[in-house]
XYZ file of C-alpha atoms in Angstrom:
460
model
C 23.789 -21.980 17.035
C 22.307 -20.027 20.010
C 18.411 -20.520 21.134
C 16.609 -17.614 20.391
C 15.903 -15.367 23.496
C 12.732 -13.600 24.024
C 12.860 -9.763 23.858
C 12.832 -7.734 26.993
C 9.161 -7.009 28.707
C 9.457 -2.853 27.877
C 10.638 -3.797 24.365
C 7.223 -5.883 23.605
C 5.834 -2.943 24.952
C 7.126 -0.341 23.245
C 6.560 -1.939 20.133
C 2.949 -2.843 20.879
C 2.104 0.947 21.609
C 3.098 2.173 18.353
C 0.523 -0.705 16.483
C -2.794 1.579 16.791
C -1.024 4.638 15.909
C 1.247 2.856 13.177
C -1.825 0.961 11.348
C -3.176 4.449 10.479
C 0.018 6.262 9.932
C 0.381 3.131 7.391
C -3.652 3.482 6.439
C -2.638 7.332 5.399
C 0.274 6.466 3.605
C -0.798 3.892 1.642
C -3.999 6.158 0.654
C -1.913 9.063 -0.335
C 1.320 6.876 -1.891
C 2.196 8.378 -5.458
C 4.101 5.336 -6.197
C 2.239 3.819 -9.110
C 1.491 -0.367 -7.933
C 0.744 -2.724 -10.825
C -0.974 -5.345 -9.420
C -1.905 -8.550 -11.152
C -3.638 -11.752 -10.177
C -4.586 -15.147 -11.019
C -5.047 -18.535 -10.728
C -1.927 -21.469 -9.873
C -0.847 -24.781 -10.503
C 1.287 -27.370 -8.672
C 4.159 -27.821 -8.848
C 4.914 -24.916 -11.077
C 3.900 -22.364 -7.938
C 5.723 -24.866 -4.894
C 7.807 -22.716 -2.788
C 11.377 -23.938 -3.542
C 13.343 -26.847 -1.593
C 15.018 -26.632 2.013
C 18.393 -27.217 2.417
C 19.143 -30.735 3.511
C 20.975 -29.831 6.567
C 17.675 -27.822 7.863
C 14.859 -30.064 9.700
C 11.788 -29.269 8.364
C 10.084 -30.113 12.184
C 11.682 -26.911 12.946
C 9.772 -24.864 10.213
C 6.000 -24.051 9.958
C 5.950 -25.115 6.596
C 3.211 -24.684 3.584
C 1.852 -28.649 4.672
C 1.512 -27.096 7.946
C -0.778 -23.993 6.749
C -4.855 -23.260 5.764
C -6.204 -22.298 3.038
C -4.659 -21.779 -0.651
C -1.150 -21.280 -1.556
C -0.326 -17.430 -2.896
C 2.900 -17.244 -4.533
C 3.611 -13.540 -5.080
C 6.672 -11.516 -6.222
C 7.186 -8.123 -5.703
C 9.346 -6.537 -8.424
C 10.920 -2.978 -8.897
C 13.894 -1.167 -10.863
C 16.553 1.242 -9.485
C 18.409 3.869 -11.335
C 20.286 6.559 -10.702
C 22.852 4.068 -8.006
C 25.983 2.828 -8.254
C 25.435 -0.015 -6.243
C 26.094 -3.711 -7.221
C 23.194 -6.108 -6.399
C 25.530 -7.517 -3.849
C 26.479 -4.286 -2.434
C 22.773 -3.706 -1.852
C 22.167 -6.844 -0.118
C 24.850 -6.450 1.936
C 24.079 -3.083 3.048
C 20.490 -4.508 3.802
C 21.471 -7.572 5.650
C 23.776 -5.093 8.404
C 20.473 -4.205 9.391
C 17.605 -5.532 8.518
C 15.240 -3.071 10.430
C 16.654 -0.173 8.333
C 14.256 -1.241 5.473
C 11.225 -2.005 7.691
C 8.416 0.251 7.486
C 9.239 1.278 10.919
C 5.607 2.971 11.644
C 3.927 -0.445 11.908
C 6.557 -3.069 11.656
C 10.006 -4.146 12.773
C 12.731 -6.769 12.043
C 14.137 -7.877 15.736
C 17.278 -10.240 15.623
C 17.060 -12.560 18.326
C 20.219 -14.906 17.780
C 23.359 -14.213 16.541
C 25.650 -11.487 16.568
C 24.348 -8.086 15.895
C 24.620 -7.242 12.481
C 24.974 -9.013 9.329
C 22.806 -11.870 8.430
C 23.814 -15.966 8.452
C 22.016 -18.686 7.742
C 20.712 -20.847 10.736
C 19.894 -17.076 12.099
C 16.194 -16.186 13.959
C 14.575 -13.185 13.425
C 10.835 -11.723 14.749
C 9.119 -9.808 12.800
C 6.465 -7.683 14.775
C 3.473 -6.116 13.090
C -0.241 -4.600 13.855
C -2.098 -7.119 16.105
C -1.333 -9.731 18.993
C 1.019 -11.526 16.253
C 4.876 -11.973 15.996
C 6.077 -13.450 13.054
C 9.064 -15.632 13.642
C 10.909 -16.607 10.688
C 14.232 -18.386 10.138
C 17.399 -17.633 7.103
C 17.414 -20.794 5.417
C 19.126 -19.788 2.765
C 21.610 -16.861 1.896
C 24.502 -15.958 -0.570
C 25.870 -12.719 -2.059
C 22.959 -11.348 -3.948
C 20.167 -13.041 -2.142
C 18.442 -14.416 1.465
C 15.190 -16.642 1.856
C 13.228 -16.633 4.848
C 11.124 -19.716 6.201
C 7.962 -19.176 9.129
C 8.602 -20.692 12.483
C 5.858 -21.889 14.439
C 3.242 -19.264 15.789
C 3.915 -17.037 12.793
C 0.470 -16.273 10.089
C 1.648 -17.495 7.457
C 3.562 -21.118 6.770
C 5.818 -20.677 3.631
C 9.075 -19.141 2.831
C 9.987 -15.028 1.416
C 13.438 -14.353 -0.567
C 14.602 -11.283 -1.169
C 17.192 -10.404 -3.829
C 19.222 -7.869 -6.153
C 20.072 -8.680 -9.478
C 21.866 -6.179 -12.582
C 21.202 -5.470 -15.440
C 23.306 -3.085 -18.424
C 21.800 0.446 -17.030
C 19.601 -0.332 -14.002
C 19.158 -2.523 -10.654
C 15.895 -4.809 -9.951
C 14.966 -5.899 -6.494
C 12.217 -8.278 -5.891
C 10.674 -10.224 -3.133
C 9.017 -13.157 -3.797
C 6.825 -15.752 -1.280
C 4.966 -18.900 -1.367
C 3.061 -19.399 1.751
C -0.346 -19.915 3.356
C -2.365 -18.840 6.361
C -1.172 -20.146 9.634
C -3.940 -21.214 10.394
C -8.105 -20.820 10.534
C -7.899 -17.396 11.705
C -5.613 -16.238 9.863
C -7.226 -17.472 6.745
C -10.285 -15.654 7.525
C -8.782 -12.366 7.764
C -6.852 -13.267 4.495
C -8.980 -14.959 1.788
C -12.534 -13.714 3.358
C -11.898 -10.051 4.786
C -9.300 -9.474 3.602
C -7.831 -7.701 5.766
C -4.446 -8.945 6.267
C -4.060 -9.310 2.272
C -3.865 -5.364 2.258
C -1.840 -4.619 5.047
C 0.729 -7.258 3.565
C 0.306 -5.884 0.363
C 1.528 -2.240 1.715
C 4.133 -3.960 4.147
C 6.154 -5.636 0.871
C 5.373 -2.438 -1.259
C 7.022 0.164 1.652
C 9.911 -2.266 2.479
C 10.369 -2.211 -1.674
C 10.624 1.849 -1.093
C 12.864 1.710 1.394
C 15.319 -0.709 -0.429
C 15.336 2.383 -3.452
C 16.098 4.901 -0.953
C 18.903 2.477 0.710
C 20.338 1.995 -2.995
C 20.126 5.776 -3.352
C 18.686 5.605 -6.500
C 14.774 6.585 -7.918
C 12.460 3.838 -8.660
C 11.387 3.480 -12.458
C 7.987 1.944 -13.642
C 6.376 1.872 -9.989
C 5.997 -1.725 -8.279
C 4.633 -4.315 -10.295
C 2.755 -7.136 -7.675
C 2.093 -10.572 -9.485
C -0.362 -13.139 -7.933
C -0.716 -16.421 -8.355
C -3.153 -18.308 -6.090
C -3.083 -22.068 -5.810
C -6.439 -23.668 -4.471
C -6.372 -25.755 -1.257
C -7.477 -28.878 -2.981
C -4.885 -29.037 -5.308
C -2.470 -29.295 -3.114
C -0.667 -32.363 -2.511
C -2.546 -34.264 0.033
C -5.233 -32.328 0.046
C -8.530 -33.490 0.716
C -11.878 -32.600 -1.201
C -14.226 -30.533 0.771
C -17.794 -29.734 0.479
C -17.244 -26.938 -1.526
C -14.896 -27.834 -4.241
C -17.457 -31.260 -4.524
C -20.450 -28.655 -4.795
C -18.336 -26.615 -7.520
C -17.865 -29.772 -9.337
C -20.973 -31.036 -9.110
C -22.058 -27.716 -10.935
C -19.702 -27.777 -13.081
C -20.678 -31.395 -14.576
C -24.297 -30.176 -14.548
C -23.487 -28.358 -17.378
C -23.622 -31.295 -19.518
C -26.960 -31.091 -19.854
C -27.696 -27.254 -21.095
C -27.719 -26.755 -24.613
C -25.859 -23.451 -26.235
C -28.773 -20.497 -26.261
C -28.331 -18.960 -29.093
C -29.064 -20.344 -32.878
C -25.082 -19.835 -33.789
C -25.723 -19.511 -37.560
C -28.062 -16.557 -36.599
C -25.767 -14.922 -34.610
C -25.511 -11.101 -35.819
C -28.089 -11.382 -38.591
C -30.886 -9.790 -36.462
C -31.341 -6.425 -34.861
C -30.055 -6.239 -31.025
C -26.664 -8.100 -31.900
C -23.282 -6.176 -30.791
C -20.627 -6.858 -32.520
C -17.361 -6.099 -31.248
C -13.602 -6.658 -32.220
C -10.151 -5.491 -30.159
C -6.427 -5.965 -30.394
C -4.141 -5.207 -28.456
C -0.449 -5.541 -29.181
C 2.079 -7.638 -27.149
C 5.754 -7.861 -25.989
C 7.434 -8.013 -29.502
C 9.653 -11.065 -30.616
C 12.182 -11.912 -33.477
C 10.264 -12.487 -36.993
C 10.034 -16.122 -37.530
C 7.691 -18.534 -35.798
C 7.012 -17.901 -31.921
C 10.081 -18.397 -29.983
C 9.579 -21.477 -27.069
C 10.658 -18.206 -24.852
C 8.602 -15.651 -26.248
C 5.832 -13.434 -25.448
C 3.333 -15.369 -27.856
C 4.107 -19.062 -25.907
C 3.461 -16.887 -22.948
C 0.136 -15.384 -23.951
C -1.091 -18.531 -24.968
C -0.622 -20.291 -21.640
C -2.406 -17.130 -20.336
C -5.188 -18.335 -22.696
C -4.930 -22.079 -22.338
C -5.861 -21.582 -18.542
C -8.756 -18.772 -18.428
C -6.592 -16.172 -17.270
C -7.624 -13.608 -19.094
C -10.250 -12.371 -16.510
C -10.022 -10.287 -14.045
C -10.518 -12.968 -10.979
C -12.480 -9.569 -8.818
C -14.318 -10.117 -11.966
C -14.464 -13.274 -13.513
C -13.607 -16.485 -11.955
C -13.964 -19.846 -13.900
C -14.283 -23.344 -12.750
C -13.854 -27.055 -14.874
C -12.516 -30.215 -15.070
C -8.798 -29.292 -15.272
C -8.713 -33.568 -16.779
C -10.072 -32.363 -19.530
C -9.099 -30.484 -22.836
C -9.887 -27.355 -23.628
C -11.290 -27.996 -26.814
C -14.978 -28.694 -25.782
C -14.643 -27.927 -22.151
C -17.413 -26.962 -19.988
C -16.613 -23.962 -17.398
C -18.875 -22.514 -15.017
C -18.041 -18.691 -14.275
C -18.962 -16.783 -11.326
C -19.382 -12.943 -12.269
C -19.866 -9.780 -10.277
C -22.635 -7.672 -11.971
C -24.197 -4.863 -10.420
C -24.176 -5.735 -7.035
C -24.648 -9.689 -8.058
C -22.890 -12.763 -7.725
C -23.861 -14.699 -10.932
C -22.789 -18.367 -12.266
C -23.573 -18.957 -16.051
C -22.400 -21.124 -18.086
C -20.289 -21.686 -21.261
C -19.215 -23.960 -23.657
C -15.350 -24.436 -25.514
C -15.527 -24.870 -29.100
C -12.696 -25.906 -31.455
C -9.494 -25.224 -30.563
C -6.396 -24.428 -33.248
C -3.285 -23.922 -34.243
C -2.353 -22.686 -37.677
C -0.379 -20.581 -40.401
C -2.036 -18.370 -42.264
C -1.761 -16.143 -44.747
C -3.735 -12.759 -44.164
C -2.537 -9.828 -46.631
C -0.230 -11.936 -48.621
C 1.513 -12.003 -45.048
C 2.734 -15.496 -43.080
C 0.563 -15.091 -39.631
C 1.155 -17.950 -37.078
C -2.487 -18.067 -35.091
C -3.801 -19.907 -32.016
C -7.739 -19.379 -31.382
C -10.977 -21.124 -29.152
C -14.134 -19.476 -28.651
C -16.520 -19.957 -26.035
C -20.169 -20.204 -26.174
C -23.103 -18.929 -23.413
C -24.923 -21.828 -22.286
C -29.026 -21.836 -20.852
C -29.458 -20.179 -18.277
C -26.536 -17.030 -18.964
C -27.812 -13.629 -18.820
C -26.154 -12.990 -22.193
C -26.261 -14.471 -25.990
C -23.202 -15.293 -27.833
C -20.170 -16.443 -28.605
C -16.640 -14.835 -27.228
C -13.498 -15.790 -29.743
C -9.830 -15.235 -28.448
C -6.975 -15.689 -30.901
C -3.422 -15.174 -30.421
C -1.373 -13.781 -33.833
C 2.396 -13.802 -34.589
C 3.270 -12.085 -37.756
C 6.273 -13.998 -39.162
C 7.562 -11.079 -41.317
C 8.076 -8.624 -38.770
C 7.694 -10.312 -34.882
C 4.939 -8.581 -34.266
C 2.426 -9.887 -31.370
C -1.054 -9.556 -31.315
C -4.153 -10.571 -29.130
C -7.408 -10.562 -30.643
C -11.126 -10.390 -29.262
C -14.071 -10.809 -31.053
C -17.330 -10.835 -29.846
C -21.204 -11.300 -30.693
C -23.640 -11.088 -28.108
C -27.278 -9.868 -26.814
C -29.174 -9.810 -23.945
C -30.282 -13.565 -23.288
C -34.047 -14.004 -24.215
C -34.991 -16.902 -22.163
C -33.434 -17.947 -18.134
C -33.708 -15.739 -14.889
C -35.478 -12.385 -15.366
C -33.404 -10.354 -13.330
C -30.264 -10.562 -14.573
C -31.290 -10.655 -18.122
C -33.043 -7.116 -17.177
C -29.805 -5.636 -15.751
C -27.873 -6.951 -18.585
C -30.228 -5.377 -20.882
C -30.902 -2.066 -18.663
C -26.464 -1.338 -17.409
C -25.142 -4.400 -18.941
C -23.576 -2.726 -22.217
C -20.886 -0.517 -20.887
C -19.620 -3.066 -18.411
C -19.529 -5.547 -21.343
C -16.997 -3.115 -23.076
C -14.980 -2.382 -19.841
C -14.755 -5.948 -19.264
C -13.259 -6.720 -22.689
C -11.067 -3.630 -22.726
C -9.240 -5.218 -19.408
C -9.106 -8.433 -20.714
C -6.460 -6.544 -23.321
C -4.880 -5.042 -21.111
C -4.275 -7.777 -18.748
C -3.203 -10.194 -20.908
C -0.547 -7.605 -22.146
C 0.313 -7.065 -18.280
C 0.650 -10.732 -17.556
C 2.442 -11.698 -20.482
C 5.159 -8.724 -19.703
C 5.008 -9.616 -16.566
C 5.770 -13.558 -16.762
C 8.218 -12.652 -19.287
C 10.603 -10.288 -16.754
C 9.960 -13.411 -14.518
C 11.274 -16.054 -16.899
C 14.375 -13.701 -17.663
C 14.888 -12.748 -13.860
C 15.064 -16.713 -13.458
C 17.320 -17.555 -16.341
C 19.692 -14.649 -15.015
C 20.123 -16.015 -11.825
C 20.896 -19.459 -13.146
C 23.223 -18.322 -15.415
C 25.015 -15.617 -13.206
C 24.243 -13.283 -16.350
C 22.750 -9.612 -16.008
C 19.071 -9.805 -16.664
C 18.210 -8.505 -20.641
């Protein structure tokens, strides 16, 4: 395999002179894109988020691997359908992989080969991909077959993690996704990511164009937009990681909670005037009638459930003792409200599974309920259950609700609550529906995407 050779002085040069005018040629586009983006995010776990294994004959030394990054780990896949072509998945691939540049967005970014014969794309090859800023980001094809090519960083690069790309069939239509597990480089890099931000968006619209220009390269239309799922693993629960200030300060808080008492008399709740009571459902991915399927959209919706997803994390973010189960669990949630950055507290009550009969119907139902703790801006109790109609395969997610503006703890928020807080109450729950609908389709086309690629069978 040949060393990689560093590109020509007027090359750098030329490429470097199109970053200010390409980051708002790319700014503009991305404002004024009709392409609808689905974007959905939430919290990880290891190992079921670890990028996937090297090839043994590849020495990891060479690689700038996750272990070698800052910050959490953000597994992400990037997912959209083709119709209207005629290509094969590997057809696609292979008209991608004769040049790689042809689905860059060319404005602001560029694939440059640097070993290797032009054209086509081996594993063992280098590659430099060159993007707004004083970065380059050399990556390496660990891995590559008909249908399919993963990517790992090299050193100097800002990320450390691996990206595959890949085609796959399915009876009427072709899906392309991309799909990484990395981290930031390094401090730097992290700060623009997690804390500004910055380079999260300008990723974001890199992945999303190159997924445009793969339709156009199929010649077909895209269907159903670009759906973008997030999952973000926390630093310190990665292996090896060590515990920093702040995740001991978080759990500190977090077993503080031990000590409040619910605020609210609970057999109370609703008799009096200033209660709200509220009730939703929203109907899921439907399955066969029976009782849930171990690869069905109500198993799915309940891990959603089992792990405080159901919040929007610009939203609602929770923290606890992942040790313990979530049948009495304390969690400590930091909300954006008005303009605020609040932490309250709440407290997990029972937890079941069951069969019911509602309407002289068989209805399979998982539930918990959390309660606000002293201190929360808000009075109440908010129950989640999860129903599977045995009969007919329907789906359904259920919220309930009771709640008030707290009468006792900090002044101002309880004011705000009491002044604004009512219609972002009701926008909050209506996106809990809707994302947990979202993230159970989602996981769902993920799981089948998976088992279709094990298989070798077209995706359902």
């Amino acid at each position: 395999m040949g060393k990689p050779h560093l590109q020509s002085a007027g090359r750098r040069w030329s490429t470097a002179a199109r970053w200010p005018l390409g980051v708002g040629i790319a700014a503009w586009r991305y404002l004024w894109s009709i392409t609808p983006v689905h974007r959905w995010e939430m919290s990880g776990g290891w190992p079921a988020d670890a990028p996937p294994r090297l090839p043994a004959d590849f020495d990891p030394s060479e690689l700038q691997r996750f272990e070698d990054g800052v910050g959490p780990l953000v597994h992400r896949i990037y997912r959209t359908r083709i119709v209207g072509t005629t290509l094969t998945p590997e057809r696609l691939v292979a008209r991608m992989t004769e040049n790689l540049d042809g689905v860059a967005p060319s404005e602001f970014a560029t694939f440059q080969k640097v070993d290797g014969e032009e054209g086509g794309l081996d594993e063992g090859n280098r590659y430099v991909v060159r993007m707004p800023g004083p970065w380059d980001g050399p990556v390496r094809v660990v891995a590559a077959d008909a249908t399919s090519f993963r990517l790992a960083t090299l050193p100097g690069h800002l990320e450390a993690g691996q990206i595959e790309f890949r085609a796959r069939s399915d009876y009427r239509s072709l899906w392309f996704e991309i799909e990484s597990w990395a981290r930031s480089g390094d401090r730097l890099s992290d700060l623009l990511y997690s804390r500004l931000r910055i380079s999260k968006e300008v990723q974001l619209h890199m992945w999303s164009s190159v997924l445009r220009q793969v339709v156009g390269l199929a010649g077909g239309t895209m269907e159903g937009g670009i759906v973008i799922t997030t999952r973000v693993v926390a630093a310190d629960s990665l292996p090896g990681a060590r515990s920093d200030r702040r995740s001991r300060h978080s759990r500190a808080r977090v077993a503080a909670l031990a000590e409040r008492d619910v605020n609210f008399d609970a057999a109370q709740a609703g008799a009096s005037e200033g209660w709200h009571l509220d009730d939703m459902v929203e109907a899921l991915p439907h399955e066969a009638p029976g009782p849930p399927a171990e690869d069905g959209s109500w198993r799915v919706a309940r891990s959603v459930m089992d792990s405080y997803q159901l919040a929007d994390p610009g939203v609602v973010t929770a923290s606890y003792d992942r040790d313990r189960a979530l049948s009495g669990r304390d969690m400590l949630l930091r909300i954006r409200f008005a303009g605020l950055r609040l932490r309250v507290g709440v407290r997990v009550g029972d937890v079941y599974e069951e069969e019911r009969e509602v309407d002289e119907r068989p209805v399979w139902v998982f539930g918990w309920s959390y309660s606000t703790l002293e201190g929360h801006f808000e009075e109440g109790r908010m129950h989640y259950e999860l129903w599977k109609w045995e009969d007919s395969g329907d789906v359904e997610f259920h919220l309930k609700a009771v709640s008030r503006a707290a009468r006792s703890g900090p002044l101002l928020p309880r004011t705000g609550f009491r002044l604004i807080g009512r219609g972002n109450q009701l926008r909050f729950y209506r996106q809990i529906c809707r994302r947990i609908k979202r993230l159970t389709e989602a996981q769902l086309e993920t799981e089948r995407a998976a088992a279709s690629r094990e298989t070798g069978a077209p995706g359902r």
